[in-house]
XYZ file of C-alpha atoms in Angstrom:
704
model
C 69.150 -10.111 -8.244
C 70.559 -10.173 -4.736
C 69.855 -13.885 -4.388
C 71.824 -14.715 -7.526
C 74.852 -12.651 -6.470
C 75.166 -14.201 -3.007
C 75.578 -17.690 -1.523
C 73.989 -18.898 1.711
C 74.316 -22.564 2.806
C 71.401 -23.855 4.956
C 71.185 -27.213 6.792
C 69.412 -28.497 9.949
C 68.772 -31.556 12.134
C 65.615 -32.363 14.105
C 64.823 -35.131 16.620
C 61.446 -36.047 18.127
C 62.945 -37.565 21.256
C 60.528 -38.961 23.818
C 57.669 -36.614 22.814
C 54.538 -38.124 21.254
C 54.932 -35.780 18.284
C 57.698 -33.479 17.115
C 57.573 -30.275 19.184
C 60.064 -28.248 17.102
C 60.083 -26.905 13.563
C 62.404 -24.891 11.300
C 61.899 -23.507 7.793
C 63.209 -20.770 5.516
C 61.982 -18.885 2.472
C 64.505 -17.354 0.006
C 63.167 -14.549 -2.217
C 64.924 -12.437 -4.853
C 65.872 -9.628 -2.461
C 65.214 -11.128 0.974
C 65.508 -14.422 2.817
C 63.648 -15.416 6.009
C 64.475 -18.235 8.452
C 62.179 -19.187 11.340
C 62.613 -21.762 14.120
C 60.012 -22.590 16.784
C 59.416 -24.870 19.758
C 56.075 -25.725 21.387
C 55.353 -26.426 25.086
C 51.661 -27.359 25.028
C 49.927 -30.715 25.480
C 48.688 -30.916 21.903
C 49.215 -34.454 20.443
C 47.598 -34.133 17.009
C 49.308 -31.175 15.404
C 52.633 -29.382 15.829
C 51.897 -25.842 17.043
C 55.564 -24.904 16.343
C 54.955 -25.640 12.663
C 51.821 -23.402 12.732
C 53.853 -20.494 14.126
C 56.746 -20.895 11.614
C 54.481 -21.188 8.573
C 52.437 -18.162 9.725
C 55.590 -16.048 10.138
C 56.895 -17.055 6.690
C 53.495 -16.336 5.122
C 53.490 -12.839 6.600
C 57.059 -12.357 5.343
C 56.143 -13.419 1.790
C 53.334 -10.855 1.693
C 55.486 -7.921 2.844
C 59.223 -8.757 2.885
C 61.226 -6.171 4.801
C 63.820 -5.752 7.518
C 61.383 -3.479 9.394
C 58.379 -5.792 9.747
C 59.698 -8.558 12.004
C 57.403 -7.559 14.843
C 54.416 -7.848 12.480
C 55.517 -11.357 11.431
C 55.675 -12.565 15.040
C 52.324 -10.958 15.935
C 50.685 -12.579 12.940
C 52.106 -15.928 14.066
C 50.694 -15.257 17.577
C 47.236 -14.607 16.111
C 47.355 -17.903 14.247
C 48.463 -19.797 17.358
C 45.571 -18.303 19.371
C 43.181 -19.111 16.512
C 44.221 -22.792 16.619
C 43.897 -22.979 20.432
C 40.583 -24.822 20.291
C 41.222 -28.141 22.026
C 43.885 -26.742 24.372
C 45.917 -23.603 24.860
C 48.907 -23.613 22.491
C 52.261 -22.247 23.686
C 55.080 -21.588 21.211
C 58.557 -20.014 21.303
C 59.651 -18.460 17.977
C 62.776 -16.860 16.451
C 62.651 -15.139 13.020
C 65.679 -13.887 10.992
C 65.355 -11.711 7.851
C 68.278 -10.747 5.576
C 68.631 -8.765 2.348
C 71.807 -10.767 1.552
C 73.903 -7.862 2.829
C 72.471 -7.144 6.261
C 70.349 -9.064 8.723
C 67.886 -8.530 11.563
C 66.252 -11.015 13.914
C 63.399 -11.087 16.450
C 62.363 -13.657 19.054
C 59.568 -14.394 21.506
C 60.310 -17.144 24.026
C 63.462 -19.245 24.564
C 64.653 -20.250 21.073
C 68.200 -18.957 20.614
C 70.541 -17.664 17.879
C 74.398 -17.836 17.764
C 76.702 -16.015 15.282
C 80.173 -17.573 14.960
C 83.212 -16.296 13.097
C 86.653 -17.927 13.172
C 85.812 -20.087 16.217
C 84.433 -17.114 18.173
C 80.942 -16.026 19.115
C 80.399 -12.549 17.634
C 76.769 -12.401 18.844
C 74.481 -14.512 21.044
C 70.783 -13.704 21.366
C 69.009 -13.632 24.682
C 65.744 -15.287 25.703
C 62.503 -14.165 27.362
C 62.746 -16.481 30.360
C 63.113 -16.281 34.096
C 66.596 -17.792 33.598
C 67.644 -14.777 31.494
C 66.157 -12.334 34.011
C 68.151 -13.832 36.884
C 71.282 -13.864 34.767
C 70.904 -10.194 33.763
C 70.212 -9.215 37.361
C 73.366 -10.937 38.584
C 75.408 -9.130 35.918
C 73.835 -5.769 36.824
C 74.444 -6.234 40.521
C 78.070 -7.365 39.863
C 77.604 -10.346 42.159
C 78.976 -13.718 41.150
C 76.352 -16.069 42.531
C 77.088 -18.753 39.928
C 74.899 -19.775 37.055
C 71.101 -19.746 37.684
C 69.165 -22.968 37.967
C 68.865 -24.578 34.512
C 65.220 -25.450 35.179
C 64.398 -21.744 34.871
C 65.158 -22.036 31.114
C 61.626 -23.344 30.539
C 60.012 -20.695 32.769
C 59.004 -18.257 29.972
C 58.074 -14.657 30.553
C 56.745 -14.186 27.011
C 55.541 -16.675 24.385
C 53.059 -17.011 21.541
C 49.526 -17.926 22.604
C 49.793 -16.217 25.993
C 47.728 -13.127 25.192
C 46.401 -11.114 22.280
C 49.295 -8.678 22.246
C 52.814 -10.093 22.506
C 56.012 -8.143 23.073
C 58.817 -9.735 21.015
C 62.414 -8.547 21.072
C 63.656 -7.044 17.745
C 67.389 -6.597 17.132
C 69.157 -3.817 15.304
C 70.249 -4.157 11.693
C 73.614 -5.950 11.496
C 76.020 -6.349 8.582
C 76.607 -9.899 7.340
C 80.216 -11.110 7.304
C 81.346 -13.614 4.714
C 82.584 -16.824 6.374
C 80.409 -16.388 9.432
C 77.975 -19.030 10.670
C 74.540 -18.530 12.237
C 73.280 -21.349 14.501
C 69.555 -21.601 15.440
C 68.884 -23.808 18.498
C 65.871 -24.829 20.573
C 65.935 -24.987 24.376
C 66.725 -28.692 24.650
C 69.956 -28.026 22.701
C 71.334 -24.798 24.083
C 70.040 -25.560 27.586
C 72.041 -28.815 27.751
C 75.188 -27.773 25.828
C 77.380 -24.963 27.048
C 78.829 -22.315 24.758
C 82.314 -23.917 25.083
C 80.957 -27.285 23.945
C 79.337 -25.633 20.943
C 82.627 -23.860 20.027
C 84.559 -27.153 20.376
C 82.132 -28.914 18.062
C 82.401 -26.077 15.523
C 86.240 -26.010 15.671
C 86.755 -29.626 14.658
C 84.324 -29.704 11.722
C 84.718 -28.652 8.110
C 81.081 -28.533 7.011
C 77.838 -27.525 8.570
C 76.512 -31.056 8.295
C 79.350 -32.380 10.421
C 78.827 -29.560 12.923
C 75.186 -30.479 13.382
C 75.967 -34.214 13.675
C 78.554 -33.572 16.413
C 75.995 -31.473 18.320
C 73.510 -34.337 18.003
C 76.039 -36.877 19.279
C 76.862 -34.664 22.242
C 73.210 -34.433 23.211
C 72.691 -38.201 22.906
C 75.807 -38.924 24.963
C 74.562 -36.598 27.732
C 71.251 -38.425 27.716
C 72.934 -41.850 28.074
C 75.404 -40.589 30.671
C 72.876 -38.967 32.990
C 69.983 -41.264 32.077
C 67.784 -38.240 31.242
C 64.756 -38.370 28.972
C 65.059 -35.679 26.328
C 62.265 -34.284 24.209
C 62.282 -32.784 20.737
C 65.141 -30.527 19.626
C 66.174 -28.789 16.403
C 69.401 -27.140 15.263
C 69.688 -25.111 12.013
C 72.928 -24.047 10.372
C 73.310 -21.031 8.029
C 76.742 -20.449 6.520
C 77.380 -17.030 4.904
C 79.660 -17.983 2.019
C 79.089 -14.857 -0.056
C 77.088 -11.671 0.507
C 75.659 -9.295 -2.051
C 78.089 -6.448 -2.892
C 76.547 -3.143 -3.896
C 78.230 -1.027 -6.698
C 80.457 1.625 -5.011
C 80.734 3.824 -8.126
C 77.003 4.293 -8.224
C 77.111 5.402 -4.627
C 79.800 8.012 -5.449
C 77.816 9.339 -8.423
C 74.706 9.558 -6.294
C 76.619 11.433 -3.622
C 78.047 13.979 -6.112
C 74.606 14.515 -7.579
C 73.193 15.122 -4.150
C 75.901 17.710 -3.432
C 75.194 19.556 -6.692
C 71.510 19.633 -5.970
C 72.206 20.864 -2.457
C 74.390 23.760 -3.709
C 71.834 24.784 -6.329
C 69.055 24.688 -3.820
C 71.108 26.726 -1.388
C 71.749 29.471 -3.966
C 68.108 29.622 -4.898
C 67.213 29.680 -1.251
C 69.471 32.635 -0.457
C 68.154 34.608 -3.428
C 64.627 33.854 -2.385
C 65.392 34.987 1.131
C 66.668 38.347 -0.146
C 63.563 38.876 -2.292
C 61.313 37.786 0.525
C 62.982 40.141 2.958
C 62.503 43.074 0.567
C 58.829 42.259 -0.015
C 58.438 41.614 3.681
C 59.802 45.042 4.557
C 57.414 46.745 2.102
C 54.429 44.795 3.370
C 55.465 45.385 6.935
C 55.469 49.145 6.375
C 51.944 49.123 4.911
C 50.719 46.854 7.685
C 52.184 49.232 10.242
C 50.274 52.165 8.742
C 47.005 50.239 8.816
C 47.645 49.180 12.392
C 48.313 52.818 13.345
C 44.905 53.901 11.996
C 43.321 50.928 13.728
C 44.867 51.882 17.065
C 43.690 55.480 16.714
C 40.178 54.376 15.835
C 40.084 51.949 18.746
C 41.229 54.728 21.076
C 38.444 57.050 19.848
C 35.935 54.242 20.367
C 37.104 53.853 23.963
C 36.468 57.613 24.416
C 32.973 57.263 22.966
C 33.823 59.539 20.003
C 32.371 57.268 17.320
C 32.367 59.885 14.544
C 36.108 60.484 14.844
C 36.701 56.731 15.124
C 34.788 56.201 11.877
C 37.057 58.683 10.086
C 40.156 56.813 11.256
C 38.777 53.468 10.127
C 37.825 54.863 6.739
C 41.473 55.814 6.221
C 42.571 52.403 7.561
C 40.352 50.639 5.021
C 41.745 52.829 2.249
C 45.316 51.868 3.214
C 44.356 48.186 3.588
C 43.110 48.124 0.010
C 46.690 48.873 -1.092
C 48.057 45.684 0.540
C 49.217 42.992 -1.894
C 47.608 39.623 -1.485
C 49.444 38.013 -4.424
C 52.761 37.341 -2.651
C 53.192 34.885 0.177
C 54.318 37.451 2.745
C 51.975 37.979 5.712
C 49.010 36.762 3.697
C 47.052 35.653 6.755
C 48.042 38.699 8.761
C 47.115 41.079 5.928
C 43.787 39.342 5.378
C 43.051 39.370 9.063
C 43.982 43.050 9.449
C 42.019 44.032 6.344
C 38.927 42.205 7.543
C 39.332 43.697 11.005
C 39.395 47.364 9.919
C 36.643 46.763 7.345
C 34.398 45.135 9.944
C 35.012 47.915 12.448
C 34.220 50.539 9.834
C 30.983 48.722 9.005
C 30.026 48.555 12.693
C 30.585 52.289 13.160
C 28.509 53.051 10.060
C 25.794 50.822 11.466
C 26.004 52.787 14.709
C 25.206 56.010 12.818
C 22.117 54.396 11.296
C 20.989 53.133 14.719
C 21.391 56.607 16.252
C 19.333 58.127 13.427
C 16.544 55.575 13.946
C 16.596 56.251 17.680
C 16.288 60.018 17.205
C 13.366 59.430 14.826
C 11.675 57.306 17.549
C 11.777 54.240 15.320
C 12.507 52.127 18.331
C 12.015 48.675 16.819
C 14.441 49.386 13.982
C 16.921 51.021 16.370
C 16.675 48.061 18.731
C 17.510 45.609 15.938
C 20.479 47.703 14.818
C 21.863 48.093 18.345
C 21.500 44.349 18.946
C 23.501 43.677 15.794
C 26.088 46.268 16.866
C 26.347 44.638 20.291
C 27.111 41.197 18.860
C 29.571 42.399 16.219
C 31.326 44.754 18.665
C 31.845 41.886 21.101
C 33.405 39.850 18.295
C 35.604 42.807 17.236
C 36.615 43.483 20.876
C 35.158 47.024 20.952
C 34.102 46.906 24.594
C 33.003 50.528 24.855
C 30.740 50.173 21.848
C 29.299 46.981 23.356
C 28.550 48.888 26.544
C 27.000 51.834 24.666
C 24.796 49.593 22.515
C 23.679 47.643 25.607
C 22.694 50.868 27.359
C 20.804 52.065 24.290
C 18.944 48.743 24.073
C 17.965 49.011 27.728
C 16.808 52.596 27.191
C 14.771 51.581 24.140
C 13.161 48.737 26.061
C 12.344 51.132 28.911
C 10.851 53.706 26.496
C 8.775 51.048 24.778
C 7.537 49.877 28.139
C 6.646 53.441 29.158
C 4.765 54.033 25.902
C 2.943 50.751 26.391
C 1.883 51.758 29.910
C 0.713 55.162 28.640
C -1.251 53.500 25.858
C -2.915 51.139 28.332
C -3.695 54.053 30.634
C -5.334 55.970 27.758
C -7.392 52.901 26.890
C -8.623 52.426 30.471
C -9.366 56.149 30.738
C -11.514 55.965 27.624
C -13.521 53.149 29.246
C -13.761 55.201 32.510
C -11.744 52.602 34.446
C -9.872 55.309 36.311
C -8.195 53.093 38.930
C -6.561 50.873 36.321
C -5.655 53.937 34.263
C -3.915 55.490 37.286
C -2.099 52.210 37.913
C -0.743 52.167 34.362
C 0.264 55.869 34.458
C 2.080 55.333 37.772
C 3.935 52.370 36.277
C 4.962 54.632 33.431
C 6.244 57.245 35.931
C 8.259 54.562 37.761
C 9.922 53.550 34.498
C 10.542 57.194 33.569
C 12.746 57.499 36.646
C 15.346 55.499 34.698
C 15.113 57.933 31.771
C 15.714 61.685 31.619
C 12.679 62.830 29.638
C 10.980 65.735 31.425
C 8.499 66.377 28.613
C 7.120 62.841 28.641
C 7.092 62.833 32.429
C 5.065 66.105 32.457
C 2.546 64.650 29.997
C 1.995 61.597 32.198
C 1.581 63.740 35.329
C -0.980 65.915 33.512
C -2.964 62.790 32.637
C -2.855 61.668 36.261
C -4.086 65.100 37.475
C -6.994 65.047 35.025
C -8.043 61.605 36.229
C -7.844 62.742 39.859
C -10.240 65.627 39.136
C -12.558 63.316 37.304
C -12.483 60.865 40.215
C -13.479 63.658 42.637
C -16.507 64.513 40.522
C -17.495 60.915 40.202
C -16.984 60.409 43.955
C -19.331 63.325 44.769
C -21.984 61.891 42.484
C -21.578 58.501 44.057
C -21.991 59.929 47.578
C -25.221 61.670 46.551
C -26.537 58.483 45.059
C -25.588 56.552 48.171
C -27.454 59.007 50.414
C -30.608 58.703 48.325
C -30.297 54.944 48.305
C -29.838 54.887 52.108
C -32.900 57.064 52.629
C -35.000 54.841 50.393
C -33.718 51.822 52.217
C -34.677 53.306 55.617
C -38.195 54.112 54.381
C -38.606 50.624 53.017
C -37.358 49.176 56.312
C -39.854 51.337 58.260
C -42.722 50.180 56.059
C -41.595 46.605 56.421
C -41.379 47.027 60.197
C -44.878 48.548 60.388
C -46.311 45.710 58.296
C -44.615 43.164 60.540
C -46.016 44.936 63.638
C -49.562 44.876 62.186
C -49.234 41.172 61.464
C -47.971 40.556 65.012
C -50.848 42.584 66.520
C -53.380 40.600 64.491
C -51.761 37.360 65.676
C -51.850 38.467 69.325
C -55.525 39.527 69.091
C -56.316 36.160 67.554
C -54.668 34.362 70.505
C -56.605 36.571 72.971
C -59.942 35.930 71.236
C -59.315 32.173 71.102
C -58.310 32.170 74.772
C -61.541 33.985 75.767
C -63.570 31.460 73.769
C -61.762 28.630 75.531
C -62.553 30.172 78.930
C -66.210 30.427 78.014
C -66.170 26.751 77.045
C -64.394 25.826 80.298
C -61.089 24.750 78.636
C -58.808 26.452 81.117
C -55.622 24.663 80.031
C -56.127 25.657 76.384
C -56.772 29.230 77.534
C -53.498 29.142 79.541
C -51.544 27.904 76.440
C -53.021 30.589 74.181
C -52.274 33.194 76.853
C -48.604 32.151 76.896
C -48.380 32.346 73.099
C -49.951 35.792 73.083
C -47.577 36.905 75.842
C -44.530 35.587 73.864
C -45.624 37.454 70.741
C -46.219 40.606 72.768
C -42.688 40.530 74.197
C -41.354 40.585 70.598
C -43.805 43.227 69.439
C -42.111 46.234 67.743
C -45.159 48.356 66.871
C -46.206 51.748 68.111
C -46.798 52.693 71.785
C -50.541 52.965 71.383
C -50.859 49.490 69.898
C -48.573 48.110 72.596
C -50.641 49.675 75.420
C -53.902 48.338 73.958
C -52.449 44.864 73.609
C -51.063 45.090 77.143
C -54.495 45.805 78.586
C -56.118 42.957 76.647
C -53.425 40.485 77.693
C -53.637 41.613 81.316
C -57.418 41.137 81.339
C -56.975 37.708 79.751
C -54.413 36.758 82.389
C -56.761 37.752 85.243
C -59.589 35.808 83.673
C -57.447 32.715 83.281
C -56.234 32.997 86.881
C -59.797 33.341 88.218
C -60.935 30.392 86.144
C -58.084 28.258 87.409
C -58.725 29.326 91.037
C -62.418 28.482 90.683
C -61.591 25.115 89.184
C -59.146 24.422 92.014
C -61.777 25.307 94.673
C -64.341 23.051 93.056
C -61.836 20.214 93.009
C -61.111 20.779 96.753
C -64.793 20.743 97.663
C -65.206 17.511 95.715
C -62.364 15.843 97.613
C -63.792 17.013 100.997
C -67.165 15.610 100.018
C -65.455 12.325 99.135
C -63.791 12.272 102.564
C -67.193 12.896 104.234
C -68.637 9.997 102.233
C -65.748 7.754 103.421
C -66.590 8.741 107.040
C -70.310 7.957 106.631
C -69.514 4.627 104.967
C -67.119 3.808 107.806
C -69.839 4.528 110.416
C -72.309 2.275 108.564
C -69.662 -0.489 108.434
C -68.963 -0.063 112.195
C -72.660 -0.400 112.987
C -72.833 -3.495 110.911
C -69.862 -4.951 112.846
C -67.323 -4.808 109.943
C -64.555 -3.090 111.907
C -61.725 -3.733 109.376
C -63.655 -2.196 106.479
C -64.585 0.748 108.683
C -60.906 1.186 109.607
C -59.853 1.197 105.922
C -62.530 3.758 105.019
C -61.442 5.999 107.919
C -57.838 5.769 106.644
C -58.935 6.790 103.115
C -60.765 9.800 104.540
C -57.735 10.671 106.655
C -55.466 10.524 103.519
C -57.738 13.028 101.763
C -57.545 15.403 104.748
C -53.779 15.056 104.822
C -53.643 15.687 101.072
C -55.772 18.831 101.400
C -54.005 19.888 104.609
C -57.268 19.961 106.564
C -56.786 19.497 110.363
C -60.025 20.797 111.812
C -62.783 18.982 113.719
C -63.459 16.707 110.745
C -60.053 15.134 111.017
C -60.394 14.950 114.830
C -63.715 13.111 114.430
C -61.987 10.533 112.183
C -59.232 9.988 114.749
C -61.874 9.572 117.553
C -63.864 7.077 115.498
C -60.714 5.057 114.793
C -59.917 4.946 118.550
C -63.441 3.778 119.365
C -63.067 0.942 116.866
C -59.835 -0.120 118.484
C -61.437 -0.083 122.000
C -64.408 -2.088 120.810
C -62.107 -4.888 119.672
C -60.569 -5.325 123.241
C -61.835 -8.469 125.487
C -64.244 -8.010 128.532
C -63.234 -8.390 132.269
C -65.736 -11.166 133.094
C -64.270 -13.697 130.634
C -60.656 -13.558 132.001
C -58.827 -14.882 135.091
C -57.290 -12.823 137.831
C -53.975 -12.874 136.070
C -55.800 -12.028 132.970
C -57.441 -9.182 134.852
C -54.073 -7.867 135.814
C -52.742 -8.175 132.310
C -56.028 -6.965 130.974
C -55.988 -3.951 133.193
C -52.498 -3.274 132.025
C -53.599 -3.772 128.483
C -56.514 -1.478 129.002
C -54.332 1.089 130.547
C -51.991 0.682 127.586
C -54.916 1.023 125.206
C -56.096 4.071 127.010
C -52.611 5.403 127.069
C -51.997 4.686 123.374
C -54.920 6.659 122.085
C -53.943 9.470 124.321
C -50.422 9.267 123.128
C -51.743 8.935 119.602
C -53.904 11.858 120.253
C -50.927 13.791 121.482
C -48.625 12.726 118.647
C -51.137 13.261 115.901
C -51.209 17.014 116.229
C -47.399 17.061 115.881
C -47.573 14.997 112.732
C -50.453 17.062 111.529
C -48.590 20.227 112.313
C -45.511 19.033 110.413
C -47.618 17.932 107.503
C -49.545 21.128 107.666
C -46.428 23.253 107.523
C -45.067 21.315 104.563
C -48.460 21.412 102.841
C -48.734 25.104 103.489
C -45.318 25.560 101.834
C -46.366 23.505 98.852
C -49.670 25.290 98.564
C -48.036 28.673 98.927
C -45.475 27.788 96.205
C -48.269 26.553 93.957
C -50.189 29.730 94.461
C -47.149 31.883 93.771
C -46.363 29.872 90.621
C -49.964 30.147 89.504
C -49.920 33.877 89.987
C -46.633 34.228 88.032
C -47.900 32.054 85.204
C -51.101 34.014 84.947
C -49.181 37.243 84.973
C -51.923 39.053 86.764
C -49.533 40.649 89.191
C -48.720 44.076 87.717
C -46.422 45.227 90.505
C -43.059 45.961 88.969
C -41.098 42.666 88.517
C -43.617 40.906 86.268
C -43.676 43.828 83.839
C -41.001 45.376 81.612
C -41.367 48.465 79.558
C -39.822 48.816 76.062
C -37.208 51.500 75.609
C -38.938 52.861 72.519
C -41.950 53.894 74.638
C -44.345 51.728 72.633
C -45.982 50.384 75.799
C -45.475 47.969 78.678
C -44.564 44.324 77.949
C -45.844 41.393 79.971
C -43.355 38.805 81.142
C -44.308 35.199 81.910
C -42.438 33.332 84.636
């Protein structure tokens, strides 16, 4: 309808220039109530398809789906999505301007450096801006009020926003503007408006009668600039929209609509004021009833804070009765009345529940009372009855303490029945410790009576235990004495056996075996723990055995000495026989063997002197005679003889010293051997070799 009652004239020119393909595109779509015009310019390196055409067709497609003066930003964003979608071979970059009109008003949006001019009677009534660095510098110079001249024209192609740059673009959207009949809208790409000034565009528009002529003059101006400055120029497009007639809305319908709106407004106002009066009356009535209920609620809450729950329950019963008279059918204070009604009803219910819990507590139904107080505690916290929360918490703690006390008493009774008095006392004492938290003298007295009874019972049991322990100790001592006596008898038998075996060994001449058995008997005797009589008897037998062993050893030693002296005498006789036979060396060796025996036995009497004399005679017999030597030999021989005579004498003199030294050392050795023999035999009974037991059981023999 709007399209038929309006007239818009549309024309455009487009040149490819020196670009490989056309980089600009313009199109429009007229609908019944709206018309849309879009112009675009691309700046990418794409050579197979025009990305400007993709952006324009996408914007017009979005417009056809939802035509409106309010959706221009959506159209440009949809075009941006399509440009990004087609950026497969290379990144596409597009500048786009979209204009939408309802044939009465118009609105435009742009992203990039395509531009829009509105002309009326040879004047620019509106010129759009661009999203370029050129525009930013220009705006900054205007803001700073500094006339630095026009910015560099190369900054026109330095875009700050364009399609294909990122997922979300930020286009500029103009306000809604009224269309003026006879006005002209010029759409231009950057190669046109960047090369032609606004004055040149106005001059071209002034001397033309039609839009076609206007566009041709603009084209000629651009071509002349190219030839004049020898500049290569790319694609450019210029579109011309002449507003010959706009759609005129019916003014009478607007006046009727306005009068109708005023009538409706007056009627609504009257109804509103009447409603306000009614509402205020109902509100006052409801407010009075609410105030009464709140008064009862405040009184009840105050009684609860005092701990007077019976009086608080009476107040809340009256509050509930008043709350039942509140009207819930009008719209006044519905939420407040419901909230207040629920509040007083819930508090009344909690106080009634408190009475039941107190009754269960007095009846010692602790489990039931505990459940009720727990419920009261939770609901009181929700209803903000802090004192009731505190009271219920204390009652729960008291119930828990009483249950614990009863449990301890029950355990104590059980242990008492099994006669485990220590554990029973432990449980009763635990009960007393818990009763400190409670004020229950009767229960405390009962527990103390139970403890006293157990103490008396423990004393009786303790006396019986002591008697049993004494009897057990006496029996143990008797058993130990019997065991000790048996051990002593066995030891005495063992000692007698050693003594008998030792005597048998002495009779058989096995002195060493007798000595070993004597030592074993002596060791057993020193550990003997029998009676005094048995110890004395064993002492006498061991002493006799020791004397016998010592005598046997002394006799054996004397026999051995006599045998060695006889051997020495035989060596002397053999030496004499060898000397008579002229074997002086053999005789000398035999004399030396005899002398060794005498030295060994420490014998230095005439027998040893006879051996020394015989050895000197042998040495003299070996000397040369005086008749067989010369005079010098006589002299040396006499000296030799004197030396030989002197040597035996000196030998004779030195021998006693050696013999005396050897004799003293031998005497020491022999004396030590004798003393050791006496200690080992244990025949010495004078003090040190004997020790007496402290129990008086008899003397003990000690071996060295």
